[in-house]
Amino acid sequence: MSTSSSQVRVGVRIRPLTSKESSEGGRPIVHGDTLRQTVSISNRRHFTYDSVFHENITQCDLYGDVAPSLLDAFLNGFNATVLAYGQTGSGKTYTMGSEAHESAASDGSNNDTLHHQAASDNILNDNDGLIPRFMGDIFSLLTQRQASAEKMMRQRRQSANNVETDGQEAAGEDMLMNFQLSASFL
């Protein structure tokens, strides 16, 4: 997404025609210019956004453009929200990610087990949208941060133990020297 000074950014993803729309002779009337970040409708009306995503962008590429700044903000304690808005059939469900597993559910298979296994293994399908990708990355990054924090704590404990041991050895040597000095004066 563009790096503007605003905390609220608006992006538009243009949905390709469905096979039904194409077979019925439908033609695209919404065109996006990703360089100028504009959308035109029938070349009559033009709108400018912070980001424009063409109809052929993959879920992975969309996520790669949208996620980094949001994940960083979220993991640093700030609110991060992605809102999908549009009329019925505009691609909200597909973009956000809950549609990717509907086809398996509609064929009568036990999709709950498959979905749980994929989520727990952090395996993503090409059609998985923003939500499953965000969730996978959030848990992965939190696990990395936890491992890093635990490693740092172990290193600090080890350093503290080394200082304490060195201090005890030095104190023991002083006591021994004091004892030897006292014994020689007797």
Short mmCIF file of C-alpha atoms in Angstrom, two decimals:
data_model
loop_
_atom_site.label_atom_id
_atom_site.label_comp_id
_atom_site.label_asym_id
_atom_site.label_seq_id
_atom_site.Cartn_x
_atom_site.Cartn_y
_atom_site.Cartn_z
CA MET A 1 0.00 0.00 0.00
CA SER A 2 1.13 3.55 -0.43
CA THR A 3 3.09 5.16 2.36
CA SER A 4 1.02 8.25 2.98
CA SER A 5 0.90 10.19 6.22
CA SER A 6 -2.70 9.10 6.80
CA GLN A 7 -3.35 6.16 9.09
CA VAL A 8 -6.48 5.25 7.13
CA ARG A 9 -5.82 3.93 3.65
CA VAL A 10 -8.38 2.86 1.08
CA GLY A 11 -7.62 0.24 -1.54
CA VAL A 12 -9.80 -1.19 -4.28
CA ARG A 13 -9.59 -4.70 -5.65
CA ILE A 14 -11.27 -5.16 -9.00
CA ARG A 15 -13.02 -8.49 -9.39
CA PRO A 16 -12.76 -10.29 -12.73
CA LEU A 17 -15.92 -11.34 -14.51
CA THR A 18 -17.29 -14.68 -13.41
CA SER A 19 -17.59 -17.46 -15.96
CA LYS A 20 -21.35 -16.96 -15.96
CA GLU A 21 -20.99 -13.23 -16.65
CA SER A 22 -18.56 -13.94 -19.49
CA SER A 23 -20.74 -16.67 -21.02
CA GLU A 24 -23.69 -14.28 -21.01
CA GLY A 25 -21.69 -11.71 -22.99
CA GLY A 26 -20.72 -9.49 -20.08
CA ARG A 27 -17.83 -7.08 -20.56
CA PRO A 28 -15.67 -5.42 -17.93
CA ILE A 29 -16.65 -1.80 -17.32
CA VAL A 30 -14.40 -1.16 -14.31
CA HIS A 31 -10.75 -0.59 -15.14
CA GLY A 32 -7.93 0.06 -12.71
CA ASP A 33 -4.66 1.86 -13.20
CA THR A 34 -2.29 0.56 -10.52
CA LEU A 35 0.38 3.19 -11.31
CA ARG A 36 -1.93 6.20 -11.03
CA GLN A 37 -4.00 4.45 -8.37
CA THR A 38 -7.22 5.27 -10.16
CA VAL A 39 -10.34 3.35 -11.08
CA SER A 40 -12.52 4.30 -14.01
CA ILE A 41 -16.04 3.14 -14.67
CA SER A 42 -16.94 2.99 -18.36
CA ASN A 43 -14.18 5.56 -18.91
CA ARG A 44 -16.63 8.23 -17.69
CA ARG A 45 -16.08 8.38 -13.95
CA HIS A 46 -12.67 8.29 -12.34
CA PHE A 47 -11.78 7.70 -8.69
CA THR A 48 -8.41 7.86 -6.91
CA TYR A 49 -7.44 5.55 -4.06
CA ASP A 50 -4.36 4.81 -1.97
CA SER A 51 -4.03 1.45 -3.75
CA VAL A 52 -5.65 -0.19 -6.74
CA PHE A 53 -5.38 -3.94 -7.26
CA HIS A 54 -6.16 -5.28 -10.74
CA GLU A 55 -8.43 -8.24 -11.37
CA ASN A 56 -5.56 -10.69 -11.89
CA ILE A 57 -3.75 -10.11 -8.58
CA THR A 58 -3.27 -13.28 -6.57
CA GLN A 59 -4.34 -13.63 -2.96
CA CYS A 60 -0.67 -13.99 -2.01
CA ASP A 61 0.38 -10.81 -3.83
CA LEU A 62 -2.52 -8.85 -2.37
CA TYR A 63 -1.57 -10.01 1.11
CA GLY A 64 2.08 -9.14 0.50
CA ASP A 65 1.09 -5.59 -0.37
CA VAL A 66 -1.45 -5.07 2.42
CA ALA A 67 -0.08 -7.05 5.37
CA PRO A 68 3.40 -5.88 6.39
CA SER A 69 2.49 -2.48 7.83
CA LEU A 70 -0.68 -3.83 9.44
CA LEU A 71 1.09 -6.79 11.05
CA ASP A 72 3.84 -4.55 12.35
CA ALA A 73 1.34 -2.09 13.84
CA PHE A 74 -0.76 -4.88 15.36
CA LEU A 75 2.19 -6.67 16.94
CA ASN A 76 3.36 -3.36 18.41
CA GLY A 77 0.05 -2.79 20.17
CA PHE A 78 -1.88 -0.68 17.68
CA ASN A 79 -5.27 -1.41 16.16
CA ALA A 80 -5.15 -2.80 12.63
CA THR A 81 -8.31 -3.31 10.64
CA VAL A 82 -9.10 -4.52 7.15
CA LEU A 83 -12.65 -3.81 6.06
CA ALA A 84 -14.18 -5.34 2.95
CA TYR A 85 -17.08 -3.33 1.57
CA GLY A 86 -19.11 -3.77 -1.58
CA GLN A 87 -22.29 -5.09 -3.05
CA THR A 88 -23.26 -8.75 -3.16
CA GLY A 89 -20.99 -10.67 -5.49
CA SER A 90 -18.21 -8.08 -5.49
CA GLY A 91 -15.59 -10.44 -4.02
CA LYS A 92 -15.54 -9.51 -0.32
CA THR A 93 -15.76 -13.10 0.93
CA TYR A 94 -13.12 -14.32 -1.50
CA THR A 95 -10.71 -11.49 -0.64
CA MET A 96 -11.08 -11.90 3.11
CA GLY A 97 -10.71 -15.65 2.88
CA SER A 98 -13.72 -17.54 4.09
CA GLU A 99 -14.70 -18.74 0.62
CA ALA A 100 -11.59 -20.82 0.00
CA HIS A 101 -12.91 -23.77 2.01
CA GLU A 102 -16.55 -23.57 0.95
CA SER A 103 -16.10 -25.70 -2.17
CA ALA A 104 -14.86 -28.68 -0.13
CA ALA A 105 -17.72 -28.24 2.33
CA SER A 106 -20.30 -28.13 -0.44
CA ASP A 107 -19.13 -31.46 -1.91
CA GLY A 108 -20.11 -33.29 1.29
CA SER A 109 -16.58 -33.96 2.55
CA ASN A 110 -15.60 -33.43 6.17
CA ASN A 111 -13.99 -30.04 5.72
CA ASP A 112 -13.68 -29.26 9.45
CA THR A 113 -10.86 -31.78 9.85
CA LEU A 114 -9.10 -30.56 6.70
CA HIS A 115 -9.42 -26.91 7.66
CA HIS A 116 -8.23 -27.53 11.23
CA GLN A 117 -5.24 -29.52 9.98
CA ALA A 118 -4.29 -26.82 7.45
CA ALA A 119 -4.66 -24.05 10.02
CA SER A 120 -2.61 -25.88 12.64
CA ASP A 121 0.16 -26.65 10.14
CA ASN A 122 0.04 -23.12 8.71
CA ILE A 123 -0.51 -24.55 5.22
CA LEU A 124 -2.13 -22.07 2.89
CA ASN A 125 -4.08 -22.71 -0.26
CA ASP A 126 -3.59 -20.31 -3.20
CA ASN A 127 -7.19 -19.14 -2.72
CA ASP A 128 -6.88 -18.44 1.00
CA GLY A 129 -7.60 -14.79 1.62
CA LEU A 130 -6.38 -12.16 4.00
CA ILE A 131 -7.77 -13.56 7.27
CA PRO A 132 -6.11 -17.01 7.19
CA ARG A 133 -2.86 -15.43 6.03
CA PHE A 134 -2.91 -12.78 8.77
CA MET A 135 -3.70 -15.40 11.41
CA GLY A 136 -0.91 -17.69 10.26
CA ASP A 137 1.61 -14.85 10.25
CA ILE A 138 0.48 -13.47 13.60
CA PHE A 139 0.98 -16.81 15.33
CA SER A 140 4.24 -17.47 13.49
CA LEU A 141 5.64 -14.04 14.41
CA LEU A 142 4.50 -14.38 18.03
CA THR A 143 6.20 -17.78 18.24
CA GLN A 144 9.40 -16.26 16.81
CA ARG A 145 9.24 -13.38 19.28
CA GLN A 146 8.69 -15.79 22.18
CA ALA A 147 11.67 -17.92 21.13
CA SER A 148 13.82 -14.80 20.79
CA ALA A 149 12.74 -13.52 24.22
CA GLU A 150 13.44 -16.91 25.82
CA LYS A 151 16.89 -17.01 24.23
CA MET A 152 17.66 -13.51 25.50
CA MET A 153 16.50 -14.47 29.01
CA ARG A 154 18.73 -17.58 28.97
CA GLN A 155 21.70 -15.45 27.87
CA ARG A 156 21.02 -12.90 30.61
CA ARG A 157 20.72 -15.63 33.24
CA GLN A 158 23.95 -17.19 32.02
CA SER A 159 25.73 -13.81 32.13
CA ALA A 160 24.36 -13.15 35.63
CA ASN A 161 25.50 -16.61 36.76
CA ASN A 162 28.99 -15.99 35.34
CA VAL A 163 29.25 -12.63 37.15
CA GLU A 164 27.97 -14.21 40.37
CA THR A 165 30.42 -17.12 40.09
CA ASP A 166 33.31 -14.76 39.33
CA GLY A 167 32.29 -12.64 42.31
CA GLN A 168 32.12 -15.67 44.58
CA GLU A 169 35.55 -16.85 43.44
CA ALA A 170 37.01 -13.40 44.06
CA ALA A 171 35.38 -13.23 47.49
CA GLY A 172 36.70 -16.72 48.31
CA GLU A 173 40.23 -15.74 47.32
CA ASP A 174 40.01 -12.62 49.54
CA MET A 175 38.80 -14.73 52.47
CA LEU A 176 41.61 -17.22 51.93
CA MET A 177 44.17 -14.43 51.75
CA ASN A 178 42.78 -12.83 54.91
CA PHE A 179 42.94 -16.19 56.68
CA GLN A 180 46.54 -16.74 55.57
CA LEU A 181 47.51 -13.22 56.69
CA SER A 182 45.86 -13.74 60.07
CA ALA A 183 47.52 -17.12 60.52
CA SER A 184 50.97 -15.74 59.80
CA PHE A 185 50.65 -13.09 62.48
CA LEU A 186 49.79 -15.57 65.19
#
